[in-house]
């Protein structure tokens, strides 16, 4: 398994789901249905956009190098 | 003028390889549908997997759509002329599955079963479309285009008085993209999640704990995938799992109950619980008229509470939720906020109130609908007035 440039979507989604899972395991009372799902969707949406912009910039830089 | 090359024509564009929709045999998790579609549309298959994963929640639409494509789209070994699966059996099964998917899709389009979620879903799909557009990698893969034979494009004047055909300089070869190292991280994470849920069951955890353990394994794997290997396709599993976890945890905390109920409280202090559904509150069986301080409580998960307010009562509706609508006779009511609770006072529609009842609605999400003008209930009885006097005395003593 080789190291690669940081994958922001994978990293962010991993962090998000890890925190949610820990929340459910440690303080289940604080995890409301109406909070968890919107937070997940918003966070994934933002991560997706940021990830796409970063990927586009990386690709542009790669093409300029050629 | 010894050696002159005159270009007579522009080099013709190389014939484009026909773009074929094929299920991928290399980039696959189940049937290679997303891998094949990703190559066909030039989109990251992970995006398509996420879309399919989310669409699984839409009444099974995604499941049937995926199955239909699995059955209908030929794999890579099929000849280029084949448009659909070679086998008639697969075609018929696939057409049937596609029909079911279409029916579910139409049902979703023309029903309001997803309600307010429609806006959310629309926003989500719009986000996915933006992502797909931004992740387009322009043009077909150069490796897929067979090298066109060099064609004569001009003539060189040779020393022997004749012309010899020349060919255009070949275009510099495009370096092939280095093959991506196959990553087993996602697969490891998936099985780690299965194992984690097994351990959680063994330790006697409830459904919430079991699912949270699996989610933890997926989350940590994706976290590692941020630096090493590839694991973001685990989102396909993590998103539905978290949604299910959120619902199950909510239901586990309350008593599991669902449906359409009628609640007819008779005296003050009664409480009614429902996890999911509709509760019609009818005060017709109430004994006498409510006196100061009388209250009843509904503990509700998600749904609708419909209250028929007797015409001769003031009803003080107290809700702990801030995102639910309170509607009185179809009009949205905005109450005052007292200590984090929303208080809506519905005056007796007959003009004079024989009593005041406090109705507490403790609800996660939903709507409280009040209809005024229900038949008058319980004239004040001597008993009730005696009760009031006693209570007053108690308060004074306190």
Short mmCIF file of C-alpha atoms in Angstrom, two decimals:
data_model
loop_
_atom_site.label_atom_id
_atom_site.label_comp_id
_atom_site.label_asym_id
_atom_site.label_seq_id
_atom_site.Cartn_x
_atom_site.Cartn_y
_atom_site.Cartn_z
CA UNK A 1 0.00 0.00 0.00
CA UNK A 2 1.80 3.10 -1.19
CA UNK A 3 1.53 6.60 0.15
CA UNK A 4 -0.31 9.00 -2.13
CA UNK A 5 -1.17 12.70 -2.03
CA UNK A 6 -3.74 13.35 0.70
CA UNK A 7 -7.20 12.33 -0.48
CA UNK A 8 -9.35 14.95 1.16
CA UNK A 9 -12.66 13.16 0.54
CA UNK A 10 -11.47 9.90 2.05
CA UNK A 11 -9.80 11.68 4.95
CA UNK A 12 -12.77 13.93 5.73
CA UNK A 13 -15.37 11.19 5.32
CA UNK A 14 -13.27 8.88 7.49
CA UNK A 15 -13.06 11.52 10.21
CA UNK A 16 -16.79 12.25 9.95
CA UNK A 17 -17.90 8.62 10.22
CA UNK A 18 -15.36 7.86 12.95
CA UNK A 19 -16.70 10.76 15.02
CA UNK A 20 -20.32 9.73 14.44
CA UNK A 21 -19.53 6.13 15.40
CA UNK A 22 -17.71 7.24 18.56
CA UNK A 23 -20.65 9.53 19.35
CA UNK A 24 -23.09 6.63 19.12
CA UNK A 25 -20.82 4.37 21.18
CA UNK A 26 -19.96 6.88 23.91
CA UNK A 27 -22.83 9.40 24.17
CA UNK A 28 -25.78 7.86 22.29
CA UNK A 29 -28.23 10.25 23.95
CA UNK A 30 -26.73 13.26 22.22
CA UNK A 31 -27.09 11.87 18.69
CA UNK A 32 -30.45 13.04 17.40
CA UNK A 33 -31.81 11.80 14.09
CA UNK A 34 -32.57 15.33 12.93
CA UNK A 35 -29.00 16.41 13.61
CA UNK A 36 -26.94 13.47 12.37
CA UNK A 37 -28.36 13.12 8.86
CA UNK A 38 -28.23 16.80 7.83
CA UNK A 39 -24.72 17.14 9.28
CA UNK A 40 -23.60 14.08 7.32
CA UNK A 41 -25.12 15.33 4.06
CA UNK A 42 -23.72 18.85 4.45
CA UNK A 43 -20.27 17.58 5.40
CA UNK A 44 -20.15 15.10 2.49
CA UNK A 45 -21.38 17.77 0.06
CA UNK A 46 -18.72 20.25 1.16
CA UNK A 47 -16.03 17.54 1.13
CA UNK A 48 -17.07 16.47 -2.36
CA UNK A 49 -16.85 20.02 -3.70
CA UNK A 50 -13.52 20.71 -1.98
CA UNK A 51 -12.17 17.34 -3.17
CA UNK A 52 -13.24 18.03 -6.75
CA UNK A 53 -11.65 21.50 -6.74
CA UNK A 54 -8.40 20.13 -5.31
CA UNK A 55 -8.37 17.27 -7.84
CA UNK A 56 -8.95 19.74 -10.67
CA UNK A 57 -6.11 22.00 -9.52
CA UNK A 58 -3.77 19.03 -9.11
CA UNK A 59 -4.59 17.87 -12.62
CA UNK A 60 -4.05 21.33 -14.03
CA UNK A 61 -0.64 21.47 -12.34
CA UNK A 62 0.22 18.03 -13.72
CA UNK A 63 -0.73 19.03 -17.26
CA UNK A 64 1.31 22.23 -17.00
CA UNK A 65 4.34 20.21 -15.96
CA UNK A 66 4.15 18.04 -19.11
CA UNK B 1 14.97 24.66 -54.08
CA UNK B 2 16.32 21.26 -53.52
CA UNK B 3 14.27 19.52 -50.83
CA UNK B 4 10.90 21.10 -50.35
CA UNK B 5 8.05 19.44 -48.60
CA UNK B 6 4.64 20.74 -49.39
CA UNK B 7 1.84 19.68 -47.19
CA UNK B 8 -1.09 19.12 -49.47
CA UNK B 9 -3.61 18.08 -46.88
CA UNK B 10 -4.07 18.13 -43.13
CA UNK B 11 -3.53 14.77 -41.49
CA UNK B 12 -6.92 13.11 -41.14
CA UNK B 13 -8.11 12.56 -37.56
CA UNK B 14 -7.54 8.99 -36.45
CA UNK B 15 -10.73 6.96 -36.50
CA UNK B 16 -12.26 7.07 -33.03
CA UNK B 17 -12.69 3.71 -31.36
CA UNK B 18 -16.38 3.05 -30.84
CA UNK B 19 -17.37 3.77 -27.28
CA UNK B 20 -18.91 0.63 -25.90
CA UNK B 21 -20.84 0.25 -22.71
CA UNK B 22 -19.37 -2.80 -21.05
CA UNK B 23 -19.33 -4.04 -17.49
CA UNK B 24 -15.79 -3.69 -16.25
CA UNK B 25 -13.93 -6.84 -15.32
CA UNK B 26 -11.08 -4.98 -13.67
CA UNK B 27 -12.82 -2.16 -11.79
CA UNK B 28 -15.63 -3.99 -10.07
CA UNK B 29 -17.10 -4.55 -6.65
CA UNK B 30 -20.23 -6.48 -7.57
CA UNK B 31 -21.02 -6.66 -11.25
CA UNK B 32 -18.67 -4.01 -12.62
CA UNK B 33 -21.64 -1.82 -13.60
CA UNK B 34 -20.32 1.36 -11.98
CA UNK B 35 -16.81 0.67 -13.27
CA UNK B 36 -18.16 0.23 -16.81
CA UNK B 37 -20.44 3.26 -16.64
CA UNK B 38 -17.57 5.32 -15.22
CA UNK B 39 -15.38 4.40 -18.18
CA UNK B 40 -18.21 5.02 -20.64
CA UNK B 41 -19.00 8.47 -19.25
CA UNK B 42 -15.44 9.23 -18.17
CA UNK B 43 -16.48 9.69 -14.59
CA UNK B 44 -14.88 8.39 -11.43
CA UNK B 45 -16.75 5.13 -10.67
CA UNK B 46 -16.65 6.02 -6.97
CA UNK B 47 -19.11 8.83 -7.68
CA UNK B 48 -21.48 6.40 -9.38
CA UNK B 49 -21.13 3.94 -6.52
CA UNK B 50 -22.08 6.66 -4.05
CA UNK B 51 -25.09 7.59 -6.20
CA UNK B 52 -26.19 3.95 -6.37
CA UNK B 53 -25.65 3.58 -2.63
CA UNK B 54 -27.83 6.59 -1.87
CA UNK B 55 -30.48 5.52 -4.37
CA UNK B 56 -30.79 2.20 -2.53
CA UNK B 57 -32.72 4.19 0.05
CA UNK B 58 -35.28 5.31 -2.52
CA UNK B 59 -37.61 2.38 -2.12
CA UNK B 60 -35.18 -0.04 -3.72
CA UNK B 61 -34.92 1.99 -6.93
CA UNK B 62 -31.11 1.81 -6.98
CA UNK B 63 -31.10 -1.91 -6.32
CA UNK B 64 -33.37 -2.73 -9.26
CA UNK B 65 -31.63 -0.24 -11.55
CA UNK B 66 -28.28 -1.84 -10.73
CA UNK B 67 -29.59 -5.37 -11.19
CA UNK B 68 -31.16 -4.41 -14.53
CA UNK B 69 -27.86 -3.04 -15.80
CA UNK B 70 -26.00 -6.06 -14.50
CA UNK B 71 -28.33 -8.31 -16.48
CA UNK B 72 -28.54 -6.19 -19.64
CA UNK B 73 -25.07 -4.71 -20.14
CA UNK B 74 -22.69 -7.24 -21.71
CA UNK B 75 -19.30 -7.84 -20.18
CA UNK B 76 -15.97 -7.09 -21.80
CA UNK B 77 -15.71 -10.45 -23.54
CA UNK B 78 -18.75 -9.65 -25.73
CA UNK B 79 -18.06 -8.77 -29.39
CA UNK B 80 -18.14 -5.05 -30.27
CA UNK B 81 -21.38 -5.50 -32.21
CA UNK B 82 -23.29 -6.68 -29.14
CA UNK B 83 -25.39 -3.95 -27.57
CA UNK B 84 -27.04 -6.00 -24.85
CA UNK B 85 -26.41 -9.32 -23.19
CA UNK B 86 -26.05 -12.23 -25.56
CA UNK B 87 -28.36 -14.52 -23.64
CA UNK B 88 -32.09 -14.15 -24.18
CA UNK B 89 -32.75 -15.28 -20.63
CA UNK B 90 -30.66 -12.41 -19.24
CA UNK B 91 -32.38 -9.95 -21.60
CA UNK B 92 -35.84 -10.95 -20.44
CA UNK B 93 -34.87 -10.92 -16.76
CA UNK B 94 -33.10 -7.59 -17.24
CA UNK B 95 -36.08 -6.03 -19.00
CA UNK B 96 -38.35 -7.19 -16.18
CA UNK B 97 -36.02 -5.74 -13.56
CA UNK B 98 -35.70 -2.48 -15.50
CA UNK B 99 -39.51 -2.31 -15.60
CA UNK B 100 -39.69 -2.67 -11.80
CA UNK B 101 -37.02 0.04 -11.40
CA UNK B 102 -38.97 2.33 -13.72
CA UNK B 103 -42.19 1.74 -11.78
CA UNK B 104 -40.45 2.59 -8.49
CA UNK B 105 -38.87 5.64 -10.12
CA UNK B 106 -42.21 6.87 -11.45
CA UNK B 107 -43.79 6.18 -8.07
CA UNK B 108 -41.15 8.37 -6.44
CA UNK B 109 -41.63 11.13 -9.00
CA UNK B 110 -45.40 11.26 -8.75
CA UNK B 111 -45.92 10.78 -5.06
CA UNK B 112 -45.08 12.95 -2.14
CA UNK B 113 -43.92 9.98 -0.13
CA UNK B 114 -40.50 11.55 0.31
CA UNK B 115 -42.15 14.81 1.41
CA UNK B 116 -39.72 17.42 2.68
CA UNK B 117 -36.91 15.01 1.90
CA UNK B 118 -37.46 15.83 -1.77
CA UNK B 119 -35.73 19.18 -1.38
CA UNK B 120 -32.85 17.51 0.41
CA UNK B 121 -32.63 14.83 -2.24
CA UNK B 122 -32.72 17.45 -4.99
CA UNK B 123 -29.86 19.32 -3.35
CA UNK B 124 -27.93 16.08 -2.99
CA UNK B 125 -28.43 15.11 -6.63
CA UNK B 126 -27.46 18.63 -7.74
CA UNK B 127 -24.27 18.26 -5.72
CA UNK B 128 -23.52 14.93 -7.35
CA UNK B 129 -24.12 16.39 -10.83
CA UNK B 130 -21.70 19.25 -10.10
CA UNK B 131 -19.16 16.73 -8.88
CA UNK B 132 -19.57 14.59 -12.01
CA UNK B 133 -19.18 17.60 -14.28
CA UNK B 134 -16.08 18.75 -12.42
CA UNK B 135 -14.52 15.32 -12.46
CA UNK B 136 -14.86 14.95 -16.25
CA UNK B 137 -11.50 14.04 -17.64
CA UNK B 138 -12.04 15.37 -21.20
CA UNK B 139 -11.69 13.13 -24.28
CA UNK B 140 -11.44 9.40 -24.66
CA UNK B 141 -8.57 7.35 -23.41
CA UNK B 142 -5.68 7.50 -25.90
CA UNK B 143 -4.78 3.91 -25.14
CA UNK B 144 -8.17 2.83 -26.45
CA UNK B 145 -7.50 4.35 -29.88
CA UNK B 146 -5.65 1.99 -32.19
CA UNK B 147 -2.63 3.53 -33.83
CA UNK B 148 -3.67 4.74 -37.27
CA UNK B 149 -1.33 3.65 -40.06
CA UNK B 150 0.84 6.44 -41.35
CA UNK B 151 -0.77 7.92 -44.42
CA UNK B 152 0.97 9.86 -47.17
CA UNK B 153 0.31 13.53 -46.63
CA UNK B 154 2.74 15.25 -48.92
CA UNK B 155 5.44 14.86 -51.56
CA UNK B 156 9.14 15.58 -51.41
CA UNK B 157 11.00 16.71 -54.45
CA UNK B 158 13.75 14.18 -54.96
CA UNK B 159 17.06 14.72 -56.71
CA UNK B 160 16.22 12.24 -59.46
CA UNK B 161 13.56 14.50 -60.85
CA UNK B 162 10.66 12.58 -59.32
CA UNK B 163 8.47 13.00 -56.28
CA UNK B 164 8.55 10.58 -53.44
CA UNK B 165 5.70 10.23 -51.06
CA UNK B 166 6.47 11.28 -47.51
CA UNK B 167 4.60 10.78 -44.36
CA UNK B 168 3.83 13.24 -41.63
CA UNK B 169 6.00 13.08 -38.57
CA UNK B 170 4.36 10.78 -36.09
CA UNK B 171 2.89 12.56 -33.10
CA UNK B 172 5.01 12.19 -29.98
CA UNK B 173 3.77 9.16 -28.12
CA UNK B 174 1.56 9.93 -25.15
CA UNK B 175 3.09 8.27 -22.12
CA UNK B 176 0.61 5.72 -20.85
CA UNK B 177 -0.74 6.43 -17.40
CA UNK B 178 1.10 4.32 -14.85
CA UNK B 179 -1.11 1.41 -13.85
CA UNK B 180 -2.82 2.09 -10.53
CA UNK B 181 -1.64 -0.16 -7.79
CA UNK B 182 -4.50 -2.34 -6.68
CA UNK B 183 -5.50 -1.36 -3.16
CA UNK B 184 -6.90 -3.88 -0.74
CA UNK B 185 -7.48 -1.30 1.99
CA UNK B 186 -11.20 -0.92 1.28
CA UNK B 187 -11.74 -4.66 1.28
CA UNK B 188 -9.84 -4.95 4.56
CA UNK B 189 -12.02 -2.19 6.03
CA UNK B 190 -15.20 -3.88 4.85
CA UNK B 191 -14.30 -7.17 6.50
CA UNK B 192 -13.02 -5.33 9.58
CA UNK B 193 -16.50 -3.78 9.83
CA UNK B 194 -18.11 -7.22 9.60
CA UNK B 195 -15.76 -8.54 12.29
CA UNK B 196 -16.33 -5.47 14.50
CA UNK B 197 -20.08 -5.96 14.40
CA UNK B 198 -19.56 -9.64 15.30
CA UNK B 199 -17.47 -8.65 18.32
CA UNK B 200 -20.13 -6.12 19.34
CA UNK B 201 -22.83 -8.81 19.21
CA UNK B 202 -20.62 -11.15 21.24
CA UNK B 203 -20.19 -8.45 23.89
CA UNK B 204 -23.96 -8.13 24.12
CA UNK B 205 -24.31 -4.76 22.39
CA UNK B 206 -27.67 -3.62 21.08
CA UNK B 207 -28.37 -2.80 17.44
CA UNK B 208 -26.99 0.73 17.91
CA UNK B 209 -23.69 -0.53 19.30
CA UNK B 210 -23.33 -3.21 16.61
CA UNK B 211 -23.89 -0.74 13.79
CA UNK B 212 -21.73 1.93 15.42
CA UNK B 213 -18.87 -0.60 15.71
CA UNK B 214 -19.13 -1.41 12.01
CA UNK B 215 -19.30 2.30 11.17
CA UNK B 216 -16.21 2.92 13.30
CA UNK B 217 -14.26 0.33 11.30
CA UNK B 218 -15.39 1.89 8.01
CA UNK B 219 -14.56 5.40 9.26
CA UNK B 220 -11.08 4.49 10.45
CA UNK B 221 -10.38 2.68 7.16
CA UNK B 222 -11.40 5.73 5.13
CA UNK B 223 -9.27 7.87 7.43
CA UNK B 224 -6.26 5.69 6.58
CA UNK B 225 -7.33 5.87 2.92
CA UNK B 226 -6.74 9.62 3.10
CA UNK B 227 -3.01 8.86 3.11
CA UNK B 228 -2.49 5.27 1.92
CA UNK B 229 -4.39 3.08 -0.51
CA UNK B 230 -7.94 3.64 -1.67
CA UNK B 231 -10.99 3.20 0.49
CA UNK B 232 -13.42 5.97 -0.35
CA UNK B 233 -15.79 3.55 -2.07
CA UNK B 234 -16.65 2.45 1.46
CA UNK B 235 -18.91 5.52 1.45
CA UNK B 236 -21.37 3.31 -0.42
CA UNK B 237 -21.74 1.30 2.77
CA UNK B 238 -21.09 4.03 5.34
CA UNK B 239 -23.83 6.44 4.20
CA UNK B 240 -26.76 3.98 4.33
CA UNK B 241 -25.33 2.46 7.51
CA UNK B 242 -25.25 5.82 9.29
CA UNK B 243 -28.79 6.62 8.14
CA UNK B 244 -30.02 3.27 9.43
CA UNK B 245 -28.05 3.72 12.64
CA UNK B 246 -29.60 7.14 13.23
CA UNK B 247 -33.13 5.75 12.83
CA UNK B 248 -32.53 2.57 14.83
CA UNK B 249 -30.88 4.47 17.66
CA UNK B 250 -33.85 6.83 17.77
CA UNK B 251 -36.29 3.93 17.90
CA UNK B 252 -34.21 2.05 20.49
CA UNK B 253 -34.27 5.00 22.85
CA UNK B 254 -38.03 5.29 22.71
CA UNK B 255 -40.31 2.28 23.03
CA UNK B 256 -40.75 0.82 19.61
CA UNK B 257 -44.23 1.65 18.51
CA UNK B 258 -45.62 2.85 15.25
CA UNK B 259 -48.94 3.37 13.56
CA UNK B 260 -52.05 5.48 13.58
CA UNK B 261 -53.47 5.80 17.08
CA UNK B 262 -56.30 7.53 18.84
CA UNK B 263 -55.66 8.74 22.35
CA UNK B 264 -58.55 9.68 24.58
CA UNK B 265 -57.15 10.99 27.85
CA UNK B 266 -59.64 11.03 30.72
CA UNK B 267 -57.78 12.73 33.55
CA UNK B 268 -54.82 15.01 34.11
CA UNK B 269 -51.35 13.55 34.31
CA UNK B 270 -51.79 10.94 31.60
CA UNK B 271 -48.92 10.32 29.20
CA UNK B 272 -48.94 8.74 25.77
CA UNK B 273 -45.92 7.51 23.79
CA UNK B 274 -45.50 6.72 20.13
CA UNK B 275 -42.29 6.34 18.14
CA UNK B 276 -43.57 6.85 14.65
CA UNK B 277 -46.96 7.64 13.24
CA UNK B 278 -50.04 9.70 13.87
CA UNK B 279 -51.87 10.33 17.12
CA UNK B 280 -55.39 11.76 17.18
CA UNK B 281 -56.01 13.36 20.55
CA UNK B 282 -59.67 13.39 21.49
CA UNK B 283 -60.82 14.84 24.81
CA UNK B 284 -64.42 13.58 24.51
CA UNK B 285 -63.93 11.11 27.39
CA UNK B 286 -62.43 13.70 29.77
CA UNK B 287 -64.03 13.71 33.20
CA UNK B 288 -65.38 17.17 34.03
CA UNK B 289 -63.47 20.28 32.99
CA UNK B 290 -59.73 20.73 33.44
CA UNK B 291 -58.62 22.95 36.25
CA UNK B 292 -55.54 25.10 36.61
CA UNK B 293 -52.38 23.04 36.46
CA UNK B 294 -53.92 20.08 34.65
CA UNK B 295 -51.68 18.75 31.96
CA UNK B 296 -51.26 15.73 29.68
CA UNK B 297 -48.15 14.72 27.76
CA UNK B 298 -47.43 13.07 24.44
CA UNK B 299 -43.96 11.63 23.99
CA UNK B 300 -43.47 11.30 20.27
CA UNK B 301 -40.63 10.32 17.96
CA UNK B 302 -41.52 11.33 14.44
CA UNK B 303 -44.97 11.96 13.04
CA UNK B 304 -48.09 13.98 13.44
CA UNK B 305 -50.19 14.87 16.46
CA UNK B 306 -53.74 15.95 15.66
CA UNK B 307 -55.63 17.63 18.45
CA UNK B 308 -59.36 18.30 18.54
CA UNK B 309 -59.62 21.23 20.96
CA UNK B 310 -62.98 21.36 22.77
CA UNK B 311 -64.79 24.61 22.08
CA UNK B 312 -65.14 25.43 25.76
CA UNK B 313 -61.47 24.96 26.74
CA UNK B 314 -58.36 27.05 26.52
CA UNK B 315 -55.59 24.74 25.38
CA UNK B 316 -52.03 25.65 26.11
CA UNK B 317 -49.86 23.69 23.70
CA UNK B 318 -46.25 23.32 24.78
CA UNK B 319 -43.75 21.75 22.39
CA UNK B 320 -40.07 21.17 22.98
CA UNK B 321 -39.25 21.07 19.31
CA UNK B 322 -38.29 24.04 17.25
CA UNK B 323 -38.37 22.49 13.83
CA UNK B 324 -41.93 21.19 13.83
CA UNK B 325 -44.87 23.12 12.56
CA UNK B 326 -47.74 23.92 14.83
CA UNK B 327 -50.88 24.57 12.82
CA UNK B 328 -54.12 25.83 14.26
CA UNK B 329 -57.05 25.43 11.86
CA UNK B 330 -54.63 25.27 8.95
CA UNK B 331 -52.76 28.44 9.90
CA UNK B 332 -49.19 28.20 11.04
CA UNK B 333 -49.08 29.29 14.65
CA UNK B 334 -46.09 31.04 16.12
CA UNK B 335 -46.13 30.80 19.85
CA UNK B 336 -43.91 32.44 22.38
CA UNK B 337 -40.74 30.76 23.52
CA UNK B 338 -40.45 30.12 27.21
CA UNK B 339 -37.31 28.43 28.52
CA UNK B 340 -36.63 26.71 25.22
CA UNK B 341 -40.21 25.53 24.80
CA UNK B 342 -42.66 26.81 22.28
CA UNK B 343 -45.95 27.77 23.90
CA UNK B 344 -49.04 28.29 21.75
CA UNK B 345 -52.25 29.26 23.51
CA UNK B 346 -55.42 28.29 21.70
CA UNK B 347 -58.36 30.16 23.21
CA UNK B 348 -61.75 28.52 23.57
CA UNK B 349 -63.64 29.03 20.35
CA UNK B 350 -66.92 29.43 22.21
CA UNK B 351 -65.64 32.66 23.75
CA UNK B 352 -65.76 31.59 27.38
CA UNK B 353 -63.45 28.95 28.72
CA UNK B 354 -64.65 26.45 31.27
CA UNK B 355 -61.10 25.29 31.87
CA UNK B 356 -57.50 25.35 30.71
CA UNK B 357 -55.49 22.28 29.82
CA UNK B 358 -51.80 22.20 29.21
CA UNK B 359 -50.84 19.75 26.45
CA UNK B 360 -47.14 18.91 26.33
CA UNK B 361 -45.94 17.52 23.02
CA UNK B 362 -42.40 16.21 23.28
CA UNK B 363 -41.49 15.41 19.70
CA UNK B 364 -38.33 14.84 17.64
CA UNK B 365 -39.75 15.88 14.30
CA UNK B 366 -43.16 16.35 12.80
CA UNK B 367 -46.23 18.46 12.98
CA UNK B 368 -48.88 19.34 15.53
CA UNK B 369 -52.24 20.09 13.96
CA UNK B 370 -54.93 21.63 16.13
CA UNK B 371 -58.54 21.85 15.04
CA UNK B 372 -60.66 24.10 17.19
CA UNK B 373 -64.41 23.96 17.68
CA UNK B 374 -64.70 20.34 18.76
CA UNK B 375 -67.82 19.64 20.84
CA UNK B 376 -67.80 21.11 24.31
CA UNK B 377 -66.50 18.74 26.96
CA UNK B 378 -67.29 18.60 30.68
CA UNK B 379 -69.04 21.50 32.31
CA UNK B 380 -67.30 22.48 35.53
CA UNK B 381 -68.60 20.20 38.26
CA UNK B 382 -68.75 20.89 41.99
CA UNK B 383 -66.01 18.25 42.27
CA UNK B 384 -63.76 20.21 39.95
CA UNK B 385 -64.34 23.48 41.74
CA UNK B 386 -63.63 21.74 45.03
CA UNK B 387 -60.38 20.44 43.51
CA UNK B 388 -59.50 23.96 42.46
CA UNK B 389 -60.13 25.30 45.93
CA UNK B 390 -57.98 22.56 47.42
CA UNK B 391 -55.18 23.31 44.99
CA UNK B 392 -55.38 27.03 45.71
CA UNK B 393 -55.12 26.29 49.40
CA UNK B 394 -52.08 24.08 48.79
CA UNK B 395 -50.41 26.78 46.75
CA UNK B 396 -51.10 29.35 49.45
CA UNK B 397 -49.66 27.01 52.06
CA UNK B 398 -46.56 26.50 49.93
#
